[in-house]
Amino acid sequence: MNNDFETAMRRAVRFTRALNVAEATRVIRDALAGRSVSDTRTSSPDIAPPRPIQRSTPFPVDPDAEIIEPPTRPEPDEPAQKVAGGTSSLRLRKPLRETVRTLREGRLAHGLFGSLHDVGLPGTARQVRQPVIPDGAQFLARSFTCTAGSRSYRLYVPASAPDRPRGLVVMLHGCKQDPEDFAAGTGMNAVAEAYGLVIAYPRQSGADNASSCWNWFRPADQMRDRGEPSIIAGITKDIMWDFGLDRSRVFVAGLSAGGAMAAVMGQTYPDLYSAAGIHSGLAYGSANDVMSAFSSMRGDGGLASGPKRLANGHRLRTIVFQGSADRTVHPSNADRIVAAAAPTGAGCAVRRESGRSAGGRIYTRTIVADPGGNPAVEYWLVEGAGHAWSGGHPSGTYTDPHGPDASCQMVRFFLDVQE
């Protein structure tokens, strides 16, 4: 590290400790770009997706981001500062090496999938409305705690089947979303009402990811009985107990980071869910850190080394939705999800069909059947669609109302409803 760069980093740390994050960001960006420390020019944040070739500054920097984060527990060599009364402060001062590492990993960006790649998508810039709850239905606020942590969640109980629902769908939202937003945008509650389903919407905590993304790329959150999979599974089991549901009627689905986490849940808990729906997500084991996550999102990578799968190798029935024009998660990731979920061996059959949605989007639907003729994988590639829930309602973020209705098609696939 040369003297100019080290000087710039020390200036950035001083600005950060003074809570002047915007100026700290400017100093660091100038240093990474090779500009002089004394250069006082201002610059606007880069909101373009990382380019596959020029990677000297691979992550966009958010001038409003916090460099001082609430810790889950003090690190051994970085004890929490004490405040009056002897309680631990919610802020930790980070040394120079930690500040640099934070920037390198992109944690000052918006978080995975949290950048503004999709400005202009229908629903991304609109005020989110609360989902409409029909008379007799409930949209309950609940929470769950286990040794891995705590999460709150919303639970939709349909008026059509308040006591004996037909099944459960666990819906995992994307980055910068929350359960209310996700419910409004996907319209899943209305589908649940029609089919008599309960829907759970776990809420990712901003304290566990600055952009409220599920941490699908961290090894500790890719294992059974560990981290976020353990919490989501615990929520699922609680609801199953409450309504007397068995595995054959329990499903998991998600969008973007939530879709990637749905893939994690399908691989780590195949004994808990009978099918998964993955929209604009990534295959289990695609990444094991932030760098490999961005690489996979660009479509540059395959599977990361050493994903921890269950020994039985069970493949969950899976339905996949992907936009061909997605600039956040490259469509090749959908191919990897399908390849991982598809049955192998003699007797498997593949069928393809094309169509046009009521909103005008052309799609290709690929169905992979197992040797018994039962659909094991269904893949919808929607032409011209971006990083958004297909057929969603514009009252939610990251929705594309012009595409085929992903919510209806997922539930149809989950329940194996004949067309």
Short mmCIF file of C-alpha atoms in Angstrom, two decimals:
data_model
loop_
_atom_site.label_atom_id
_atom_site.label_comp_id
_atom_site.label_asym_id
_atom_site.label_seq_id
_atom_site.Cartn_x
_atom_site.Cartn_y
_atom_site.Cartn_z
CA MET A 1 0.00 0.00 0.00
CA ASN A 2 1.63 3.30 -1.08
CA ASN A 3 1.75 6.37 1.13
CA ASP A 4 -0.90 8.31 -0.83
CA PHE A 5 -3.39 5.45 -0.57
CA GLU A 6 -2.72 4.94 3.12
CA THR A 7 -3.12 8.66 3.75
CA ALA A 8 -6.43 8.63 1.89
CA MET A 9 -7.67 5.68 3.92
CA ARG A 10 -6.79 7.42 7.16
CA ARG A 11 -8.67 10.51 6.01
CA ALA A 12 -11.64 8.34 5.14
CA VAL A 13 -11.62 6.77 8.60
CA ARG A 14 -11.57 10.19 10.24
CA PHE A 15 -14.54 11.33 8.16
CA THR A 16 -16.35 8.11 8.98
CA ARG A 17 -15.85 8.51 12.71
CA ALA A 18 -17.17 12.04 12.33
CA LEU A 19 -20.26 10.49 10.67
CA ASN A 20 -19.47 12.24 7.37
CA VAL A 21 -19.94 9.11 5.28
CA ALA A 22 -20.42 10.94 1.98
CA GLU A 23 -17.02 12.65 2.24
CA ALA A 24 -15.36 9.42 3.37
CA THR A 25 -16.81 7.69 0.34
CA ARG A 26 -15.52 10.40 -1.98
CA VAL A 27 -12.00 10.18 -0.56
CA ILE A 28 -11.93 6.39 -0.91
CA ARG A 29 -13.27 6.42 -4.46
CA ASP A 30 -10.70 9.03 -5.47
CA ALA A 31 -7.93 6.93 -3.93
CA LEU A 32 -9.08 3.76 -5.70
CA ALA A 33 -9.23 5.70 -8.99
CA GLY A 34 -5.69 7.00 -8.49
CA ARG A 35 -6.68 10.64 -8.00
CA SER A 36 -4.67 12.83 -5.70
CA VAL A 37 -5.60 13.01 -2.03
CA SER A 38 -5.75 16.78 -2.31
CA ASP A 39 -8.21 16.63 -5.20
CA THR A 40 -11.48 18.04 -3.84
CA ARG A 41 -13.69 17.36 -6.84
CA THR A 42 -17.00 15.73 -6.08
CA SER A 43 -18.44 12.84 -8.00
CA SER A 44 -21.84 11.20 -8.21
CA PRO A 45 -22.29 7.55 -7.25
CA ASP A 46 -21.91 4.93 -9.94
CA ILE A 47 -25.18 3.00 -10.19
CA ALA A 48 -24.32 0.91 -13.24
CA PRO A 49 -23.91 -2.87 -12.88
CA PRO A 50 -20.32 -4.08 -12.44
CA ARG A 51 -18.66 -4.57 -15.81
CA PRO A 52 -17.14 -7.98 -16.51
CA ILE A 53 -13.81 -6.61 -17.78
CA GLN A 54 -13.03 -3.32 -16.05
CA ARG A 55 -13.07 -4.28 -12.40
CA SER A 56 -10.83 -1.73 -10.76
CA THR A 57 -13.92 -0.40 -8.94
CA PRO A 58 -16.25 -3.40 -9.10
CA PHE A 59 -18.96 -2.25 -6.71
CA PRO A 60 -21.12 0.89 -6.71
CA VAL A 61 -20.77 2.98 -3.58
CA ASP A 62 -23.80 4.40 -1.84
CA PRO A 63 -22.96 7.79 -0.25
CA ASP A 64 -25.81 7.29 2.22
CA ALA A 65 -24.61 3.88 3.38
CA GLU A 66 -23.46 3.31 6.95
CA ILE A 67 -19.90 2.21 7.51
CA ILE A 68 -20.56 1.77 11.22
CA GLU A 69 -22.80 -1.23 11.65
CA PRO A 70 -24.64 -2.77 14.62
CA PRO A 71 -22.68 -5.91 15.49
CA THR A 72 -24.28 -9.20 16.31
CA ARG A 73 -21.55 -9.75 18.87
CA PRO A 74 -18.20 -8.07 19.61
CA GLU A 75 -15.19 -9.48 17.80
CA PRO A 76 -12.45 -10.68 20.15
CA ASP A 77 -9.92 -8.07 19.01
CA GLU A 78 -12.50 -5.27 18.59
CA PRO A 79 -14.46 -4.95 21.85
CA ALA A 80 -17.61 -2.86 21.82
CA GLN A 81 -17.31 0.57 23.37
CA LYS A 82 -19.16 0.95 26.65
CA VAL A 83 -21.80 3.55 27.27
CA ALA A 84 -23.42 4.78 30.44
CA GLY A 85 -24.96 2.01 32.45
CA GLY A 86 -22.46 -0.60 31.27
CA THR A 87 -24.40 -1.69 28.16
CA SER A 88 -22.63 -2.31 24.87
CA SER A 89 -22.81 0.43 22.28
CA LEU A 90 -24.51 -0.37 19.01
CA ARG A 91 -21.53 1.07 17.14
CA LEU A 92 -18.06 -0.31 16.67
CA ARG A 93 -15.11 1.66 15.43
CA LYS A 94 -13.45 -0.16 12.59
CA PRO A 95 -9.67 -0.02 12.06
CA LEU A 96 -8.16 0.93 8.69
CA ARG A 97 -7.78 -2.68 7.50
CA GLU A 98 -11.45 -3.38 8.24
CA THR A 99 -12.58 -0.27 6.38
CA VAL A 100 -10.61 -1.28 3.29
CA ARG A 101 -11.91 -4.86 3.49
CA THR A 102 -15.46 -3.58 3.82
CA LEU A 103 -15.09 -1.59 0.62
CA ARG A 104 -13.44 -4.46 -1.24
CA GLU A 105 -16.32 -6.76 -0.35
CA GLY A 106 -18.89 -4.24 -1.47
CA ARG A 107 -20.68 -3.97 1.85
CA LEU A 108 -20.91 -0.21 1.34
CA ALA A 109 -22.77 -0.82 -1.86
CA HIS A 110 -26.44 -1.52 -1.55
CA GLY A 111 -25.88 -5.17 -0.74
CA LEU A 112 -26.45 -7.96 -3.18
CA PHE A 113 -29.35 -7.14 -5.49
CA GLY A 114 -29.81 -3.87 -3.64
CA SER A 115 -28.25 -1.57 -6.22
CA LEU A 116 -30.27 0.59 -8.55
CA HIS A 117 -29.75 -1.67 -11.55
CA ASP A 118 -33.43 -1.80 -12.26
CA VAL A 119 -34.41 1.86 -12.13
CA GLY A 120 -37.29 2.13 -14.57
CA LEU A 121 -38.82 -1.26 -13.90
CA PRO A 122 -42.54 -1.07 -13.30
CA GLY A 123 -43.20 -0.71 -9.59
CA THR A 124 -39.65 0.12 -8.48
CA ALA A 125 -40.20 3.84 -7.96
CA ARG A 126 -43.73 3.81 -6.61
CA GLN A 127 -44.94 4.11 -3.08
CA VAL A 128 -45.73 0.64 -1.80
CA ARG A 129 -49.25 0.05 -0.60
CA GLN A 130 -50.32 -2.44 2.02
CA PRO A 131 -51.85 -5.57 0.49
CA VAL A 132 -55.64 -5.64 0.39
CA ILE A 133 -57.08 -8.06 2.95
CA PRO A 134 -60.59 -9.34 2.17
CA ASP A 135 -63.25 -9.66 4.84
CA GLY A 136 -62.70 -12.68 7.03
CA ALA A 137 -59.02 -13.08 6.11
CA GLN A 138 -56.13 -12.23 8.45
CA PHE A 139 -52.65 -10.80 7.88
CA LEU A 140 -51.03 -11.60 11.19
CA ALA A 141 -47.76 -10.26 12.61
CA ARG A 142 -45.68 -13.00 14.22
CA SER A 143 -42.10 -13.71 15.21
CA PHE A 144 -39.86 -16.75 15.66
CA THR A 145 -36.72 -17.25 17.73
CA CYS A 146 -34.24 -20.11 17.86
CA THR A 147 -30.55 -20.51 18.64
CA ALA A 148 -29.66 -19.16 15.17
CA GLY A 149 -31.55 -15.89 15.73
CA SER A 150 -34.93 -14.21 15.44
CA ARG A 151 -37.10 -13.03 12.57
CA SER A 152 -40.56 -11.53 12.39
CA TYR A 153 -42.96 -12.59 9.67
CA ARG A 154 -46.42 -11.90 8.31
CA LEU A 155 -48.90 -14.75 7.96
CA TYR A 156 -51.84 -14.58 5.60
CA VAL A 157 -54.74 -16.78 6.69
CA PRO A 158 -57.43 -16.98 3.99
CA ALA A 159 -61.10 -16.44 4.70
CA SER A 160 -61.78 -19.42 2.45
CA ALA A 161 -59.97 -21.85 4.77
CA PRO A 162 -59.14 -20.26 8.13
CA ASP A 163 -58.84 -23.50 10.11
CA ARG A 164 -57.90 -26.24 7.64
CA PRO A 165 -55.90 -24.69 4.80
CA ARG A 166 -54.92 -26.71 1.78
CA GLY A 167 -51.23 -25.91 2.17
CA LEU A 168 -48.50 -23.42 3.06
CA VAL A 169 -46.25 -21.32 0.84
CA VAL A 170 -43.23 -19.62 2.46
CA MET A 171 -42.42 -16.49 0.42
CA LEU A 172 -38.93 -14.97 0.67
CA HIS A 173 -38.70 -11.36 -0.47
CA GLY A 174 -35.86 -9.76 -2.42
CA CYS A 175 -33.46 -7.03 -1.35
CA LYS A 176 -34.89 -3.69 -0.27
CA GLN A 177 -38.29 -5.34 0.07
CA ASP A 178 -40.34 -6.38 3.07
CA PRO A 179 -43.28 -8.77 3.60
CA GLU A 180 -45.94 -6.11 2.97
CA ASP A 181 -44.28 -4.96 -0.24
CA PHE A 182 -43.74 -8.53 -1.45
CA ALA A 183 -47.32 -9.54 -0.70
CA ALA A 184 -48.69 -6.51 -2.58
CA GLY A 185 -46.41 -6.95 -5.58
CA THR A 186 -46.78 -10.70 -6.07
CA GLY A 187 -50.52 -10.78 -5.40
CA MET A 188 -49.94 -14.12 -3.71
CA ASN A 189 -52.60 -13.48 -1.07
CA ALA A 190 -55.32 -13.38 -3.71
CA VAL A 191 -54.07 -16.67 -5.17
CA ALA A 192 -53.99 -18.13 -1.67
CA GLU A 193 -57.58 -17.08 -1.13
CA ALA A 194 -58.64 -18.88 -4.30
CA TYR A 195 -56.85 -22.10 -3.35
CA GLY A 196 -57.25 -22.03 0.43
CA LEU A 197 -53.57 -21.59 1.30
CA VAL A 198 -51.75 -19.90 4.17
CA ILE A 199 -48.80 -17.74 3.11
CA ALA A 200 -45.82 -16.86 5.32
CA TYR A 201 -43.62 -13.87 4.53
CA PRO A 202 -40.45 -13.93 6.69
CA ARG A 203 -38.82 -10.52 7.12
CA GLN A 204 -35.08 -10.24 6.67
CA SER A 205 -33.63 -7.94 9.29
CA GLY A 206 -31.77 -4.79 8.30
CA ALA A 207 -29.38 -5.55 11.15
CA ASP A 208 -28.42 -8.82 9.44
CA ASN A 209 -28.06 -7.32 5.96
CA ALA A 210 -27.97 -3.59 5.29
CA SER A 211 -30.22 -3.97 2.22
CA SER A 212 -32.50 -6.58 3.83
CA CYS A 213 -31.13 -9.28 1.49
CA TRP A 214 -31.16 -12.91 2.55
CA ASN A 215 -27.52 -13.95 2.93
CA TRP A 216 -27.69 -16.85 0.46
CA PHE A 217 -24.01 -16.46 -0.47
CA ARG A 218 -22.52 -17.00 3.00
CA PRO A 219 -21.40 -20.55 3.87
CA ALA A 220 -22.87 -20.23 7.37
CA ASP A 221 -26.27 -19.49 5.76
CA GLN A 222 -26.13 -22.43 3.34
CA MET A 223 -26.30 -25.24 5.88
CA ARG A 224 -29.02 -27.22 7.57
CA ASP A 225 -29.61 -26.31 11.21
CA ARG A 226 -27.44 -23.22 10.88
CA GLY A 227 -28.03 -19.53 10.27
CA GLU A 228 -30.92 -18.23 8.22
CA PRO A 229 -31.99 -21.64 6.85
CA SER A 230 -32.54 -22.79 10.43
CA ILE A 231 -34.70 -19.73 11.19
CA ILE A 232 -36.81 -20.08 8.02
CA ALA A 233 -37.24 -23.79 8.67
CA GLY A 234 -38.32 -23.04 12.23
CA ILE A 235 -40.99 -20.60 11.01
CA THR A 236 -42.18 -23.26 8.57
CA LYS A 237 -42.42 -25.96 11.24
CA ASP A 238 -44.33 -23.70 13.63
CA ILE A 239 -46.97 -22.98 11.00
CA MET A 240 -47.16 -26.64 9.98
CA TRP A 241 -47.86 -27.51 13.61
CA ASP A 242 -50.47 -24.78 14.00
CA PHE A 243 -52.49 -25.92 10.98
CA GLY A 244 -51.74 -29.65 10.95
CA LEU A 245 -49.89 -29.63 7.63
CA ASP A 246 -47.50 -32.29 6.35
CA ARG A 247 -44.59 -31.96 3.92
CA SER A 248 -46.70 -32.80 0.86
CA ARG A 249 -48.51 -29.48 1.27
CA VAL A 250 -45.60 -27.19 2.15
CA PHE A 251 -43.70 -25.09 -0.40
CA VAL A 252 -41.05 -22.36 -0.52
CA ALA A 253 -40.60 -19.59 -3.10
CA GLY A 254 -38.69 -16.35 -3.49
CA LEU A 255 -37.46 -13.53 -5.70
CA SER A 256 -33.85 -12.57 -6.38
CA ALA A 257 -31.92 -13.01 -3.11
CA GLY A 258 -35.09 -14.61 -1.77
CA GLY A 259 -35.11 -16.95 -4.77
CA ALA A 260 -31.51 -17.90 -4.08
CA MET A 261 -32.44 -18.57 -0.45
CA ALA A 262 -35.42 -20.66 -1.60
CA ALA A 263 -32.91 -22.79 -3.51
CA VAL A 264 -30.87 -23.10 -0.31
CA MET A 265 -33.97 -24.20 1.61
CA GLY A 266 -34.82 -26.79 -1.02
CA GLN A 267 -31.35 -28.31 -0.82
CA THR A 268 -30.93 -28.21 2.95
CA TYR A 269 -34.51 -29.13 3.95
CA PRO A 270 -35.91 -31.44 1.23
CA ASP A 271 -37.70 -33.32 3.99
CA LEU A 272 -39.63 -30.16 4.93
CA TYR A 273 -40.75 -28.81 1.54
CA SER A 274 -42.26 -30.69 -1.37
CA ALA A 275 -41.55 -28.07 -4.07
CA ALA A 276 -39.72 -24.78 -4.61
CA GLY A 277 -40.38 -21.73 -6.77
CA ILE A 278 -37.33 -19.67 -7.76
CA HIS A 279 -37.81 -16.33 -9.53
CA SER A 280 -34.71 -14.51 -10.82
CA GLY A 281 -32.54 -16.40 -8.34
CA LEU A 282 -29.38 -18.48 -8.27
CA ALA A 283 -28.64 -22.16 -7.77
CA TYR A 284 -27.59 -23.51 -4.40
CA GLY A 285 -23.81 -23.36 -4.02
CA SER A 286 -23.36 -20.60 -6.61
CA ALA A 287 -21.26 -18.50 -4.23
CA ASN A 288 -19.38 -18.70 -0.96
CA ASP A 289 -18.56 -15.01 -0.47
CA VAL A 290 -19.47 -11.59 -1.84
CA MET A 291 -16.97 -11.68 -4.70
CA SER A 292 -18.16 -15.04 -6.02
CA ALA A 293 -21.77 -13.88 -5.56
CA PHE A 294 -21.29 -10.93 -7.89
CA SER A 295 -19.46 -13.17 -10.34
CA SER A 296 -22.36 -15.62 -10.37
CA MET A 297 -24.89 -12.83 -10.74
CA ARG A 298 -23.05 -11.66 -13.86
CA GLY A 299 -23.14 -15.20 -15.20
CA ASP A 300 -19.36 -15.59 -14.99
CA GLY A 301 -19.24 -18.44 -12.50
CA GLY A 302 -20.44 -21.97 -12.01
CA LEU A 303 -20.95 -23.55 -8.63
CA ALA A 304 -18.63 -22.48 -5.84
CA SER A 305 -16.47 -25.10 -4.22
CA GLY A 306 -17.79 -27.34 -1.48
CA PRO A 307 -21.52 -26.62 -1.10
CA LYS A 308 -22.86 -28.64 1.82
CA ARG A 309 -25.68 -30.76 0.45
CA LEU A 310 -27.69 -33.43 2.19
CA ALA A 311 -26.35 -36.91 1.77
CA ASN A 312 -29.54 -38.30 0.25
CA GLY A 313 -29.16 -36.09 -2.85
CA HIS A 314 -32.93 -35.59 -3.04
CA ARG A 315 -34.09 -33.30 -5.86
CA LEU A 316 -37.03 -31.09 -5.03
CA ARG A 317 -39.74 -30.42 -7.60
CA THR A 318 -38.89 -26.93 -8.86
CA ILE A 319 -40.51 -24.20 -10.94
CA VAL A 320 -38.26 -21.42 -12.25
CA PHE A 321 -39.12 -17.98 -13.65
CA GLN A 322 -36.49 -15.83 -15.34
CA GLY A 323 -36.50 -12.70 -17.51
CA SER A 324 -34.33 -12.84 -20.61
CA ALA A 325 -33.39 -9.15 -20.18
CA ASP A 326 -32.48 -9.39 -16.50
CA ARG A 327 -29.40 -7.20 -15.94
CA THR A 328 -29.04 -8.06 -12.26
CA VAL A 329 -29.08 -11.88 -12.36
CA HIS A 330 -27.90 -13.29 -15.67
CA PRO A 331 -30.35 -15.80 -17.21
CA SER A 332 -27.64 -18.49 -17.25
CA ASN A 333 -28.29 -18.84 -13.52
CA ALA A 334 -31.76 -20.19 -14.29
CA ASP A 335 -30.16 -22.84 -16.49
CA ARG A 336 -28.01 -23.93 -13.54
CA ILE A 337 -31.06 -24.15 -11.27
CA VAL A 338 -32.84 -26.33 -13.82
CA ALA A 339 -29.80 -28.55 -14.32
CA ALA A 340 -29.46 -29.08 -10.56
CA ALA A 341 -33.16 -29.90 -10.11
CA ALA A 342 -33.82 -31.98 -13.22
CA PRO A 343 -34.08 -35.78 -12.81
CA THR A 344 -31.57 -37.96 -14.60
CA GLY A 345 -31.68 -41.39 -16.11
CA ALA A 346 -33.69 -43.24 -18.70
CA GLY A 347 -37.32 -42.38 -19.14
CA CYS A 348 -37.06 -38.64 -18.44
CA ALA A 349 -38.77 -36.47 -21.02
CA VAL A 350 -38.45 -32.79 -21.99
CA ARG A 351 -41.24 -30.78 -23.60
CA ARG A 352 -41.14 -27.14 -24.73
CA GLU A 353 -43.93 -24.79 -25.68
CA SER A 354 -44.18 -21.09 -26.44
CA GLY A 355 -46.91 -18.59 -25.75
CA ARG A 356 -47.80 -14.97 -25.19
CA SER A 357 -49.14 -13.58 -21.93
CA ALA A 358 -52.21 -11.37 -21.75
CA GLY A 359 -49.84 -8.45 -21.20
CA GLY A 360 -47.98 -9.20 -24.42
CA ARG A 361 -44.82 -10.93 -23.20
CA ILE A 362 -43.65 -13.94 -25.18
CA TYR A 363 -42.40 -16.84 -23.08
CA THR A 364 -40.91 -20.29 -23.48
CA ARG A 365 -42.03 -22.95 -21.04
CA THR A 366 -39.85 -26.04 -20.61
CA ILE A 367 -41.19 -29.04 -18.69
CA VAL A 368 -38.94 -31.86 -17.52
CA ALA A 369 -40.80 -35.02 -16.47
CA ASP A 370 -39.41 -37.85 -14.38
CA PRO A 371 -39.50 -41.49 -15.57
CA GLY A 372 -43.03 -41.80 -14.21
CA GLY A 373 -44.21 -38.92 -16.38
CA ASN A 374 -44.65 -36.51 -13.48
CA PRO A 375 -43.45 -32.90 -13.99
CA ALA A 376 -40.27 -32.49 -11.93
CA VAL A 377 -39.06 -29.14 -13.28
CA GLU A 378 -40.84 -26.31 -15.04
CA TYR A 379 -38.90 -23.38 -16.48
CA TRP A 380 -40.50 -20.17 -17.74
CA LEU A 381 -38.15 -17.88 -19.72
CA VAL A 382 -39.96 -14.56 -20.28
CA GLU A 383 -38.67 -12.62 -23.27
CA GLY A 384 -37.81 -8.97 -22.63
CA ALA A 385 -38.53 -9.15 -18.91
CA GLY A 386 -36.07 -7.69 -16.43
CA HIS A 387 -35.38 -8.32 -12.76
CA ALA A 388 -39.01 -8.34 -11.63
CA TRP A 389 -41.81 -10.66 -10.50
CA SER A 390 -43.62 -11.77 -13.65
CA GLY A 391 -47.30 -10.82 -13.70
CA GLY A 392 -46.94 -8.88 -10.47
CA HIS A 393 -48.96 -5.87 -9.36
CA PRO A 394 -47.41 -2.40 -9.83
CA SER A 395 -48.26 -1.47 -6.23
CA GLY A 396 -45.20 -3.53 -5.20
CA THR A 397 -41.55 -3.05 -6.12
CA TYR A 398 -39.73 -5.16 -8.73
CA THR A 399 -42.83 -6.28 -10.58
CA ASP A 400 -43.63 -6.74 -14.27
CA PRO A 401 -47.41 -6.75 -14.79
CA HIS A 402 -46.99 -7.63 -18.50
CA GLY A 403 -45.62 -11.11 -17.99
CA PRO A 404 -47.34 -14.43 -17.29
CA ASP A 405 -48.59 -14.66 -13.71
CA ALA A 406 -45.77 -16.30 -11.75
CA SER A 407 -47.85 -16.51 -8.56
CA CYS A 408 -50.68 -18.44 -10.22
CA GLN A 409 -48.31 -20.71 -12.12
CA MET A 410 -46.23 -21.50 -9.04
CA VAL A 411 -49.28 -22.45 -7.00
CA ARG A 412 -50.63 -24.54 -9.87
CA PHE A 413 -47.29 -26.37 -10.04
CA PHE A 414 -47.06 -26.76 -6.25
CA LEU A 415 -50.51 -28.29 -5.97
CA ASP A 416 -50.10 -30.28 -9.19
CA VAL A 417 -53.34 -28.82 -10.54
CA GLN A 418 -54.21 -30.25 -13.95
CA GLU A 419 -54.39 -27.65 -16.71
#
